[in-house]
Coordinates of C-alpha atoms in Angstrom, one line a residue:
X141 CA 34.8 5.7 -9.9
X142 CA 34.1 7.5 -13.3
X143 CA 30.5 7.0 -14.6
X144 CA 29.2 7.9 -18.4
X145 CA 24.7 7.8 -17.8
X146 CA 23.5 5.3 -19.6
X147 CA 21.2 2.3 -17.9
X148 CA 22.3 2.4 -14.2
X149 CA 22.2 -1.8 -12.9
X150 CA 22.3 -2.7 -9.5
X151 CA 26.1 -3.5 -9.3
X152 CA 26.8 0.1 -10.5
X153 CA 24.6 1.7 -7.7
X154 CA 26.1 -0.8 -4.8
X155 CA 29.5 0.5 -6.0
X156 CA 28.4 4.2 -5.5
X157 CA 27.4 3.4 -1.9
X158 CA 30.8 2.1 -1.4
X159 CA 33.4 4.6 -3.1
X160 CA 32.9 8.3 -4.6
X161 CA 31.6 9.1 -7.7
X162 CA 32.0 11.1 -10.3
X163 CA 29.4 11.3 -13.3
X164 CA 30.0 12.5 -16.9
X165 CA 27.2 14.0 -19.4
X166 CA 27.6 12.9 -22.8
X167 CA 26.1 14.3 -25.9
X168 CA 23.1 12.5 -26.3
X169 CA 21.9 13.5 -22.6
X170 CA 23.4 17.0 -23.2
X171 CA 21.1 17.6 -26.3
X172 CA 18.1 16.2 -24.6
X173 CA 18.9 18.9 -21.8
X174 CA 18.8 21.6 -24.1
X175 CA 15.8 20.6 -25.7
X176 CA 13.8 19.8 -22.7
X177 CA 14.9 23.4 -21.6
X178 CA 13.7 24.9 -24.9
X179 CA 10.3 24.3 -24.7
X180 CA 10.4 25.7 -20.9
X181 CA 11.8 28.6 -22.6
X182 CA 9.2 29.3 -25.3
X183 CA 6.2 28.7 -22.3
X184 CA 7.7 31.6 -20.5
X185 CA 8.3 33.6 -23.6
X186 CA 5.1 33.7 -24.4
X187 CA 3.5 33.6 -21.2
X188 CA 1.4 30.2 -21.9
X189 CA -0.3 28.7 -18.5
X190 CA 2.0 25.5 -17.1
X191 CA 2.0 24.4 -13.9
X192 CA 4.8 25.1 -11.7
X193 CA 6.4 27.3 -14.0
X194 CA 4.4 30.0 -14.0
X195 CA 1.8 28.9 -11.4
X196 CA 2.0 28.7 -7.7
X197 CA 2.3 25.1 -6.2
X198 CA -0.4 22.5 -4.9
X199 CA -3.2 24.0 -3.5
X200 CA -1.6 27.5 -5.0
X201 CA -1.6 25.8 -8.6
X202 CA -4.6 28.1 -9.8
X203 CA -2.4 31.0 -8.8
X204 CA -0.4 32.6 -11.8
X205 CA 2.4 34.1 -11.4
X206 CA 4.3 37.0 -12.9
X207 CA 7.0 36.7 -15.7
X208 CA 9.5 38.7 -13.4
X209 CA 8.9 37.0 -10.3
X210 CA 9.2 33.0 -12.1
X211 CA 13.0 33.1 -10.6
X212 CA 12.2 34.1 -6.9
X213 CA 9.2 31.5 -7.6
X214 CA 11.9 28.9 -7.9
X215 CA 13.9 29.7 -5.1
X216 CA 11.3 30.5 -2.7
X217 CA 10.5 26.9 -3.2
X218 CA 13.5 25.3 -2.3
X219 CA 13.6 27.5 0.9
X220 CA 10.2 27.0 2.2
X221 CA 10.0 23.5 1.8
X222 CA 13.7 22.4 3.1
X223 CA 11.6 21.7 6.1
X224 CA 13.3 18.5 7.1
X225 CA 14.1 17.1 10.4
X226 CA 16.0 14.4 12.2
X227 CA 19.3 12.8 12.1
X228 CA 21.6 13.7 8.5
X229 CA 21.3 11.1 6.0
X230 CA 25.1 9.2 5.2
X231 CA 27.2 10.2 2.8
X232 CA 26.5 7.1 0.8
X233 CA 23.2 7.7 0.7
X234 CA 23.3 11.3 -0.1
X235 CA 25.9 10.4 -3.0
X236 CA 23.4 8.1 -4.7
X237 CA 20.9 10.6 -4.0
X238 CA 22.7 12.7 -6.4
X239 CA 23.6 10.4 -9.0
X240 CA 19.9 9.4 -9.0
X241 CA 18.7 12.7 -9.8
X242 CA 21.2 13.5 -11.9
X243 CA 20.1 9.9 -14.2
X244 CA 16.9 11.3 -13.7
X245 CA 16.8 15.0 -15.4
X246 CA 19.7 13.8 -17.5
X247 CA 17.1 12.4 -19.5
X248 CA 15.6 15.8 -20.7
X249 CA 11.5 15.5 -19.7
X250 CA 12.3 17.6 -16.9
X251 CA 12.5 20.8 -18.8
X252 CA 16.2 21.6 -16.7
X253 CA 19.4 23.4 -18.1
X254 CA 22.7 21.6 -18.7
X255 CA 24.5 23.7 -16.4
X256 CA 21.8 23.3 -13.7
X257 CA 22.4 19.1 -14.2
X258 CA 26.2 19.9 -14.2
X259 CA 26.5 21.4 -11.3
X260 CA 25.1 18.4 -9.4
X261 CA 27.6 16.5 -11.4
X262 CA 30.2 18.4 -9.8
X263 CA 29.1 18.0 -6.2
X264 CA 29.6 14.8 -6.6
X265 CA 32.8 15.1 -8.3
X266 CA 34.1 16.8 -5.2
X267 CA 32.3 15.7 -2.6
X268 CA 30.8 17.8 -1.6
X269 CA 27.3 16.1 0.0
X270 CA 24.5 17.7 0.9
X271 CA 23.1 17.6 4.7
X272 CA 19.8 15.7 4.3
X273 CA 17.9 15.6 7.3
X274 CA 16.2 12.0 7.1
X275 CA 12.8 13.0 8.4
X276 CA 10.0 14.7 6.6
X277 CA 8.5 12.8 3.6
X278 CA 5.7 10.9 2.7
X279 CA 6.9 9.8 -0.6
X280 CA 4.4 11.4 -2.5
X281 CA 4.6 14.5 -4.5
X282 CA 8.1 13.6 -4.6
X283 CA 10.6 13.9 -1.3
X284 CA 10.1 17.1 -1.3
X285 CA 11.3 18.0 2.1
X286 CA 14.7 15.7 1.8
X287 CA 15.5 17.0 -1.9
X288 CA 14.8 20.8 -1.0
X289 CA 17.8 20.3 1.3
X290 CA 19.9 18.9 -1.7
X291 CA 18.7 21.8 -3.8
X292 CA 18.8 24.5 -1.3
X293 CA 23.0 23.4 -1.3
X294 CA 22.9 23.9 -4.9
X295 CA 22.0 27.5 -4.6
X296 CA 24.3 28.6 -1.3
X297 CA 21.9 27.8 1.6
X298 CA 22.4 25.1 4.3
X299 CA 24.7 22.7 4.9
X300 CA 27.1 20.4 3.3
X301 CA 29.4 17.7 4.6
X302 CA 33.4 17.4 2.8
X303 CA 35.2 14.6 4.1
X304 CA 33.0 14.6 7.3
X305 CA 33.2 18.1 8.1
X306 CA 30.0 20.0 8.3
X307 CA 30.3 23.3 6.8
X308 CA 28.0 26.3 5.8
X309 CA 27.0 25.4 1.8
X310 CA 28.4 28.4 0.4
X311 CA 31.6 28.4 2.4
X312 CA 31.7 24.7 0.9
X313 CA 30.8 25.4 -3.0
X314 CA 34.0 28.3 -2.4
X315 CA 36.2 25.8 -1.0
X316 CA 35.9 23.5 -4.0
X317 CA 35.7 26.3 -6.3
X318 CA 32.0 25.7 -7.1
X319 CA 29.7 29.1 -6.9
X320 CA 25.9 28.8 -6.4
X321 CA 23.4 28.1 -8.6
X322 CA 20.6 30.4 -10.0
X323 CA 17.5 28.2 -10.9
X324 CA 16.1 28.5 -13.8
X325 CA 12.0 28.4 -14.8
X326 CA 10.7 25.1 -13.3
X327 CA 14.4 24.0 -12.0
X328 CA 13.7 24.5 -8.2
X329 CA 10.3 22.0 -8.9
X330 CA 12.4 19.8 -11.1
X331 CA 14.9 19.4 -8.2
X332 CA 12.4 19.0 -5.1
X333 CA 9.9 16.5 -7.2
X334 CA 10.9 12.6 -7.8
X335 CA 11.4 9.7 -5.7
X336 CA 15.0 9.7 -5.3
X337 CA 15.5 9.9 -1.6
X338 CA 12.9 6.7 -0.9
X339 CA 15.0 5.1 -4.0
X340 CA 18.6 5.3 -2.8
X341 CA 17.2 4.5 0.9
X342 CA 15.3 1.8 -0.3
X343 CA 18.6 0.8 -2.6
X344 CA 20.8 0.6 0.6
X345 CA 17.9 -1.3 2.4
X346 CA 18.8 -3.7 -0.8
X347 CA 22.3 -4.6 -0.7
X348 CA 22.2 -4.5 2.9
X349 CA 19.7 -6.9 3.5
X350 CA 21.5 -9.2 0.2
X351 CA 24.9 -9.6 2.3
X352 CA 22.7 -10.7 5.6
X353 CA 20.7 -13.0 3.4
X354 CA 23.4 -14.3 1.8
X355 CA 25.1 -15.3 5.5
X356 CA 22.3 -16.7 6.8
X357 CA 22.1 -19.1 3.6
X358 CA 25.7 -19.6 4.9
X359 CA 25.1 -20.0 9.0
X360 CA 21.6 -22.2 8.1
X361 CA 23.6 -24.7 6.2
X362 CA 26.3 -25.0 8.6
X363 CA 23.3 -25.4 11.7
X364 CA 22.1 -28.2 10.0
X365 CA 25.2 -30.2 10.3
X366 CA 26.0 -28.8 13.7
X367 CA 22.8 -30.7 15.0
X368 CA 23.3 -33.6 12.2
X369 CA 20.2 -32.6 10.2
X370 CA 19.3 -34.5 7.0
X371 CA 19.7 -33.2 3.6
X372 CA 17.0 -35.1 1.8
X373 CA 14.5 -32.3 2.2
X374 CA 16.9 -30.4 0.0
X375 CA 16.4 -32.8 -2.8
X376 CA 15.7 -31.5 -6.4
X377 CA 12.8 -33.5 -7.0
X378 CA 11.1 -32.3 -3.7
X379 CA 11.0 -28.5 -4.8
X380 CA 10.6 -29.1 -8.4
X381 CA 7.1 -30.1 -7.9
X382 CA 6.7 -26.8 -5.9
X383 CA 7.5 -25.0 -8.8
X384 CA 9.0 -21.9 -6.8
X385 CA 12.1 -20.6 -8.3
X386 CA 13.4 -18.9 -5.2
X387 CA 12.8 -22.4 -3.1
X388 CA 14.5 -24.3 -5.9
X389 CA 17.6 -22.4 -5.9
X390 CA 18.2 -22.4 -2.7
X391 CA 17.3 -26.2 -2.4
X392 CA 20.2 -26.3 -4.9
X393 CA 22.8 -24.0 -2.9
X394 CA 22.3 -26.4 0.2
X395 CA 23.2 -29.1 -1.7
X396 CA 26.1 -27.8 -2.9
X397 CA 27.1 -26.5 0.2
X398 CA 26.7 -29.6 2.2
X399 CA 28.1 -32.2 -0.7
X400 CA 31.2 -33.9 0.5
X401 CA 30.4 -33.1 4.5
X402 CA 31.7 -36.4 6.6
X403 CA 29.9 -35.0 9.1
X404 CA 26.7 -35.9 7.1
X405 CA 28.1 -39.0 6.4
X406 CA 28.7 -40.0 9.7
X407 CA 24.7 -40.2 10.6
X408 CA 22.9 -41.4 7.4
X409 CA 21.5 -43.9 9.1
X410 CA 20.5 -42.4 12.6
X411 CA 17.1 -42.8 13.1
X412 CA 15.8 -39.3 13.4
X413 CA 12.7 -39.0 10.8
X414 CA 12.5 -35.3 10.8
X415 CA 14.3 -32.5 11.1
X416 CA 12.3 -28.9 13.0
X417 CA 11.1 -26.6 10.5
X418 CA 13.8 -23.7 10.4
X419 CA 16.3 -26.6 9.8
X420 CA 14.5 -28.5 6.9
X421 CA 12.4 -25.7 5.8
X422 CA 15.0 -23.1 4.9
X423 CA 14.4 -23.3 1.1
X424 CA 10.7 -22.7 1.4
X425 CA 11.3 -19.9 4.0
X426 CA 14.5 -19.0 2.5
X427 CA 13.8 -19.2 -1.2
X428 CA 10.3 -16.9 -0.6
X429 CA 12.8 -14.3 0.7
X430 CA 14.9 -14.6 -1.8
X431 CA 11.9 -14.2 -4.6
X432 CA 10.9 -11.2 -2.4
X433 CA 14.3 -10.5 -2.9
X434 CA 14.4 -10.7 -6.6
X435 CA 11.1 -8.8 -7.5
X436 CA 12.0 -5.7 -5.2
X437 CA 15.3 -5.6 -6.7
X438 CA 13.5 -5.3 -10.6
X439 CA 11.3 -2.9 -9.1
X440 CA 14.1 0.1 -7.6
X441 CA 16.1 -1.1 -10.8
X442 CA 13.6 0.7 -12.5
X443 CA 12.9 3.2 -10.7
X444 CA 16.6 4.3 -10.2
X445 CA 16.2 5.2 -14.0
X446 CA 12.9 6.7 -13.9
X447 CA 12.0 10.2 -14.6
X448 CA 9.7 11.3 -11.6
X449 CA 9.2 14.8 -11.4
X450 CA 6.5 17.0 -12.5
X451 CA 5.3 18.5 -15.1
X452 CA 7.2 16.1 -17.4
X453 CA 8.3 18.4 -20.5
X454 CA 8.0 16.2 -24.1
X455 CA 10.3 18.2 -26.5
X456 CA 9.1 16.7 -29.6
X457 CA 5.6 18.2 -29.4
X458 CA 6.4 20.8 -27.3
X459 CA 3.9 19.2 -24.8
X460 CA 4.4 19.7 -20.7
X461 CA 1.9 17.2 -18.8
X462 CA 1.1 17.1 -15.3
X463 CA 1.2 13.7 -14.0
X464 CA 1.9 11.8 -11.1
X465 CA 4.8 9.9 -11.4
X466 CA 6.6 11.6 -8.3
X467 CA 4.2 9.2 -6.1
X468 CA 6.7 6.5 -4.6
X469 CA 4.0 3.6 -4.5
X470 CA 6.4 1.2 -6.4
X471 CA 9.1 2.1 -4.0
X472 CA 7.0 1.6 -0.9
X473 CA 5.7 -1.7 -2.2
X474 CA 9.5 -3.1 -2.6
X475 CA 10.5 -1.3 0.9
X476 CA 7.8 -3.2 2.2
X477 CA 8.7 -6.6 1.1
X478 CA 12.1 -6.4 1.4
X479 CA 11.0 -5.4 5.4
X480 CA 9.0 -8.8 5.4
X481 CA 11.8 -10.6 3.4
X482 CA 14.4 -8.9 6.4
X483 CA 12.1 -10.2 9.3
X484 CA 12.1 -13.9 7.9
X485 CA 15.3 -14.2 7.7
X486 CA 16.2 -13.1 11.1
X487 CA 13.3 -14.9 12.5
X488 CA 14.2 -18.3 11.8
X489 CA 18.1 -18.0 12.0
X490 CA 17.0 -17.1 15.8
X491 CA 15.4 -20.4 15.9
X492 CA 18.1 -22.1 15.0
X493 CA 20.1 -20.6 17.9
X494 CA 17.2 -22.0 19.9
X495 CA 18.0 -25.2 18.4
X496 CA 21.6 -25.0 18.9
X497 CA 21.6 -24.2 22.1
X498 CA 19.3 -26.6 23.5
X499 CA 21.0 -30.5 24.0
X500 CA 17.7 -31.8 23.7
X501 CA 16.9 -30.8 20.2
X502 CA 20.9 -30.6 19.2
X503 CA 22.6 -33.3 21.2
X504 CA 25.1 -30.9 21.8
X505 CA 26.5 -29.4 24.8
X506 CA 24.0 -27.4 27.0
X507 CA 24.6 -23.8 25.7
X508 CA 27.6 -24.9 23.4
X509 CA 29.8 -25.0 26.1
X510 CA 32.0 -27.5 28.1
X511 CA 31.9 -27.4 31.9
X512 CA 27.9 -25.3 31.5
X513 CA 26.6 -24.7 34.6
X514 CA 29.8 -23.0 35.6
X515 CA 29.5 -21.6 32.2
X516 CA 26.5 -19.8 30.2
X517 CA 27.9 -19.9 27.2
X518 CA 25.5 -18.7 24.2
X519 CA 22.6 -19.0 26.9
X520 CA 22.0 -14.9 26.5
X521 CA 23.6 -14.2 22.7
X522 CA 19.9 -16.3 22.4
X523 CA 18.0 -13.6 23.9
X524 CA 19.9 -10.9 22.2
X525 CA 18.4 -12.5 18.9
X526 CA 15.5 -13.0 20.1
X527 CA 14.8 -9.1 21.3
X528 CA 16.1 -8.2 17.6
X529 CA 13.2 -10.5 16.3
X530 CA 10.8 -8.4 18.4
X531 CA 12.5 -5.4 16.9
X532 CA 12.3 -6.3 13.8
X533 CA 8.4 -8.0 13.9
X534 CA 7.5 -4.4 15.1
X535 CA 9.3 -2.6 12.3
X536 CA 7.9 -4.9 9.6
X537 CA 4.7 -3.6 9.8
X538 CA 3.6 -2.4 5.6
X539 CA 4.3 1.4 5.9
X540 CA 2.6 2.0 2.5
X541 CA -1.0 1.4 3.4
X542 CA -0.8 4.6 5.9
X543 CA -1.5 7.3 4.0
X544 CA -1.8 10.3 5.5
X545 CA -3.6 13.6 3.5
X546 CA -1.4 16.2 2.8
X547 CA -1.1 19.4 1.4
X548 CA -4.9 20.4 2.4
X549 CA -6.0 17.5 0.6
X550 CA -4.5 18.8 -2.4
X551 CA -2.1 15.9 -2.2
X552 CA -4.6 13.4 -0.2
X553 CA -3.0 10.2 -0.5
X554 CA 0.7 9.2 -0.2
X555 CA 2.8 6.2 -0.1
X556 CA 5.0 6.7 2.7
X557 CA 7.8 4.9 0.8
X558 CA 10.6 7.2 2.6
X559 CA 9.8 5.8 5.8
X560 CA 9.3 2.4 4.7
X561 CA 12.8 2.8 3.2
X562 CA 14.5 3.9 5.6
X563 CA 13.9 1.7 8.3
X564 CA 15.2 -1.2 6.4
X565 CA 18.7 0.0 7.5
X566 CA 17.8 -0.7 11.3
X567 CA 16.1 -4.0 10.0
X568 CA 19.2 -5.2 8.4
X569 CA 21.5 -4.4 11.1
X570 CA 19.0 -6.3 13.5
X571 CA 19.3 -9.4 10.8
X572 CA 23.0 -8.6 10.7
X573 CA 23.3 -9.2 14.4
X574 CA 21.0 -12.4 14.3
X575 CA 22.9 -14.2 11.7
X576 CA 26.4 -13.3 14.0
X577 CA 25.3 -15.2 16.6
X578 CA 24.0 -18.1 14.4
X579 CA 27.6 -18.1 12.4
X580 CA 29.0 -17.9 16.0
X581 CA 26.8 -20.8 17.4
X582 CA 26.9 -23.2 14.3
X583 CA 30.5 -22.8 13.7
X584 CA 30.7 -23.9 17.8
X585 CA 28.6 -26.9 16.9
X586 CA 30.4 -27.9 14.0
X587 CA 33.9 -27.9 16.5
X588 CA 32.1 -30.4 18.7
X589 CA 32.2 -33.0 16.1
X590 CA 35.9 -33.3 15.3
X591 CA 37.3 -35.0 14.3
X592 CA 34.8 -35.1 11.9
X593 CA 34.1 -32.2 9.0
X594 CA 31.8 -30.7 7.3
X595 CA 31.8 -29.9 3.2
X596 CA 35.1 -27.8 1.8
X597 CA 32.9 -24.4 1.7
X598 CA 31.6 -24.9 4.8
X599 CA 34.6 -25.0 6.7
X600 CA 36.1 -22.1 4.8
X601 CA 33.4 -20.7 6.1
X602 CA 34.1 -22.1 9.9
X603 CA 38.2 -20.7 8.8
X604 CA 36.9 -17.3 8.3
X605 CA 35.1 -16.9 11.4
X606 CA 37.4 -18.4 13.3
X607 CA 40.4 -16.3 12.1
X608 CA 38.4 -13.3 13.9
X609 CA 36.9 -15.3 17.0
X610 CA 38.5 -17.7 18.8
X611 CA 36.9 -20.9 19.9
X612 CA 34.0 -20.3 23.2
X613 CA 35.9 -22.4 25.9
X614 CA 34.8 -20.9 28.7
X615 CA 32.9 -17.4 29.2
X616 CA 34.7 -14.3 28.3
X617 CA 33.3 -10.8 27.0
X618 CA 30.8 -11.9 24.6
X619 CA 30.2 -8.5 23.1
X620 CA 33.4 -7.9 20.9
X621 CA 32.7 -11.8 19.3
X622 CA 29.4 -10.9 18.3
X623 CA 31.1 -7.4 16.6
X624 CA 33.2 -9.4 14.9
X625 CA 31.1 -11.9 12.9
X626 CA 28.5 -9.4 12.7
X627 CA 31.3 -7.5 10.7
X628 CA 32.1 -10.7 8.7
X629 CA 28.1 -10.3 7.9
X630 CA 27.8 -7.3 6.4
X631 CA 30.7 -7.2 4.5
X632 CA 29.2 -9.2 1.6
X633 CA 32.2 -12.0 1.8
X634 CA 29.4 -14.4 1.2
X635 CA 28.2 -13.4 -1.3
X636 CA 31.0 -14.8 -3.3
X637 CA 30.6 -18.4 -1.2
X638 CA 27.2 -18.5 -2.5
X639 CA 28.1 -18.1 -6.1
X640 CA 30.8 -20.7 -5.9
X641 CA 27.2 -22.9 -4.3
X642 CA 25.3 -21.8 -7.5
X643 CA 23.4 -19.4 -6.2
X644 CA 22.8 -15.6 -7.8
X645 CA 20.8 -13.1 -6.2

């Protein structure tokens, strides 16, 4: 995929985690480059006072330093604090890492040459992909420890990873025909500062957690006609009064998705009253995640276009102001909800399984098998979604109010977005899991009731899963079903079932 910088949306940065990239400057960022560079210049050239061009760094900021040492300043930097640790961050992630910095100085506040900007461009037009430990940031003062890694590539030292193989980064940059680069005044700062790590981990977290949510609006609605639930709480009128967007829309996708289901029709008259909570409750539940959702999605939007670094350089006065805009409290504050949003989700889909499995509360067979007793059937895919609850209870815990002082207090309070980002992978694939055996479980209910169906998108839906698991007659290896639907989960095929419901993230 060929990109020209402009406004990055959220469809162009879930296509970057998908597919490589390769990025194009035009002349409007090029001139802002050169200007933002300018001003760097004249500071240096007349040896004015500016942090982090000619001063040390933090603590060290009263500590000037001399004209002919501002280059080794710069790389020193990048060497001492590629302190990272822990398992390598994905390619994916690494790749919209670099387009994320690259949107970011493109911009020219950042006071960085064209050719330093370029050669990022070309790592990622040859894939070549920095190793980025994932450990070892706070998310303030930028992800310092994470981006010294991408940085230290730049310039020949560490590691990079070219179609999966882990190489020295100089014997990479040769094999590409790339040569290191030599940073510039303030170019090893720009690089290490801004939030781009917690971003593009917090990005992932997004459209990972936007395919589970989107088959869980799927597996909920088929539940509620494996156990013959009512649709009247899905009524317009009901959630209109309510006045929550989120709970309306989703109100409105379960009515689409049910209309036309003879299954429905076969019990309008049944006397139930009431329906348990995580069956006639998903658009309040539901439609809060989904506004969750919505406003972390505005937020990293944003921020995937930001310029975070610091100083910030402001070419038409010449100014360079120290700020703060490297702290990741936005991003922690949308990694945060989108770990409450995450929970939910899985949460009641696993009480659904409850539901689905029990005859007393589903009138189906006892563990959604014939012959039980002999067989378990989903008796223990239950408590596999039930652990990942517990899992993911734990790991919903709000990361940003744990600041920890860094820096001898110099940098005394931080958001911890990089964490809070990152474990929204783990959270999602929990979810991922959760929502399998739900898909699994309802589409098993829905089979008890032929010959009667449910609506035309829900048994698409019961086609698709069954073209990759067959029908739960007796016990077999559960293991490899649950794969498969959990694959069918995170591939984002619903997605597209939703919008044919109504129904846009």
């Amino acid at each position: 995929m060929h990109l020209r910088l402009g406004e990055l949306d959220l469809a162009t940065l879930r296509r970057v985690t998908r597919q490589p990239v390769s990025v194009a400057l035009g002349r409007d960022q090029l001139q802002k480059l050169k200007a933002g560079a300018a001003v760097v210049g004249r500071l240096v050239a007349q040896e004015q006072i500016a942090y982090g061009i000619n001063t040390g760094f933090g603590l060290l900021a009263q500590t000037r330093i001399a004209r002919d040492q501002i280059e080794a300043l710069q790389r020193n930097l990048v060497l001492s604090h590629a302190a990272g640790t822990g398992e390598l961050l994905a390619d994916e992630i690494v790749r919209l890492i670099l387009l994320l910095k690259v949107a970011s100085l493109a911009q020219g506040y950042s006071g960085v040459r064209p050719r330093t900007v370029r050669a990022l461009c070309a790592l990622l037009e040859h894939g070549v992909y920095p190793c980025i430990p994932c450990q070892g940031s706070v998310g303030a003062s930028g992800d310092l420890a994470p981006l010294a890694h991408l940085a230290a590539a730049l310039i020949g030292v560490g590691e990079v990873r070219i179609g999966g193989e882990i190489m020295p980064a100089l014997a990479g940059l040769q094999r590409v025909g790339l040569a290191p680069v030599a940073l510039g005044p303030k170019e090893g700062l720009a690089l290490l500062n801004g939030t781009q790590v917690s971003t593009a981990l917090a990005l992932c977290g997004l459209f990972r957690i936007e395919d589970v949510m989107a088959a869980a609006l799927l597996a909920g609605a088929l539940s509620v006609d494996a156990v013959k639930g009512s649709d009247v709480p899905f009524e317009a009128r009901i959630h209109a009064i309510r006045r929550q967007q989120g709970q309306q829309d989703v109100a409105a996708a379960f009515r689409r998705l049910l209309a036309g289901s003879a299954i429905r029709a076969s019990h309008l008259n049944c006397e139930r009253v009431q329906d348990p909570y995580s069956i006639r409750c998903q658009p309040q539940v539901m439609g809060a995640c989904l506004d969750l959702w919505r406003a972390a999605a505005a937020t990293l939007a944003r921020e995937a276009n930001a310029v975070t670094d610091n100083p910030l350089v402001f070419p038409d006065d010449g100014a360079v102001c120290s700020g703060g805009n490297f702290h990741a409290e936005p991003v922690g504050f949308a990694a945060d909800q989108l770990a409450l949003a995450i929970a939910e989700i899985g949460s009641i889909a696993e009480r659904r399984i409850a539901i689905l499995v029990d005859p007393k509360m589903s009138g189906l067979p006892p563990f959604l098998v014939d012959n039980s007793g002999v067989n378990s059937g989903f008796m223990v895919p239950q408590v596999t979604a039930a652990a990942l609850v517990a899992e993911n209870k734990a790991l919903a815990h709000p990361c940003s109010v744990d600041s920890i002082p860094t820096s001898a207090n110099q940098e005394d309070h931080v958001s911890m977005a990089t964490y809070g980002a990152r474990r929204l992978a783990s959270m999602a694939d929990n979810a991922a899991v959760i929502v399998a055996i739900e898909l699994l479980a309802a589409v098993q209910g829905i089979e008890f009731h032929r010959p009667l169906r449910s609506s035309p998108i829900l048994e698409r839906t019961v086609a698709l899963v069954r073209a990759r698991v067959a029908h739960y007659a007796a016990d077999r290896f559960f293991a490899p079903d649950i794969a498969a639907a959990k694959a069918l989960v995170v591939s984002g095929v619903f997605r597209s079932y939703l919008r044919e419901a109504g129904l846009e993230s």
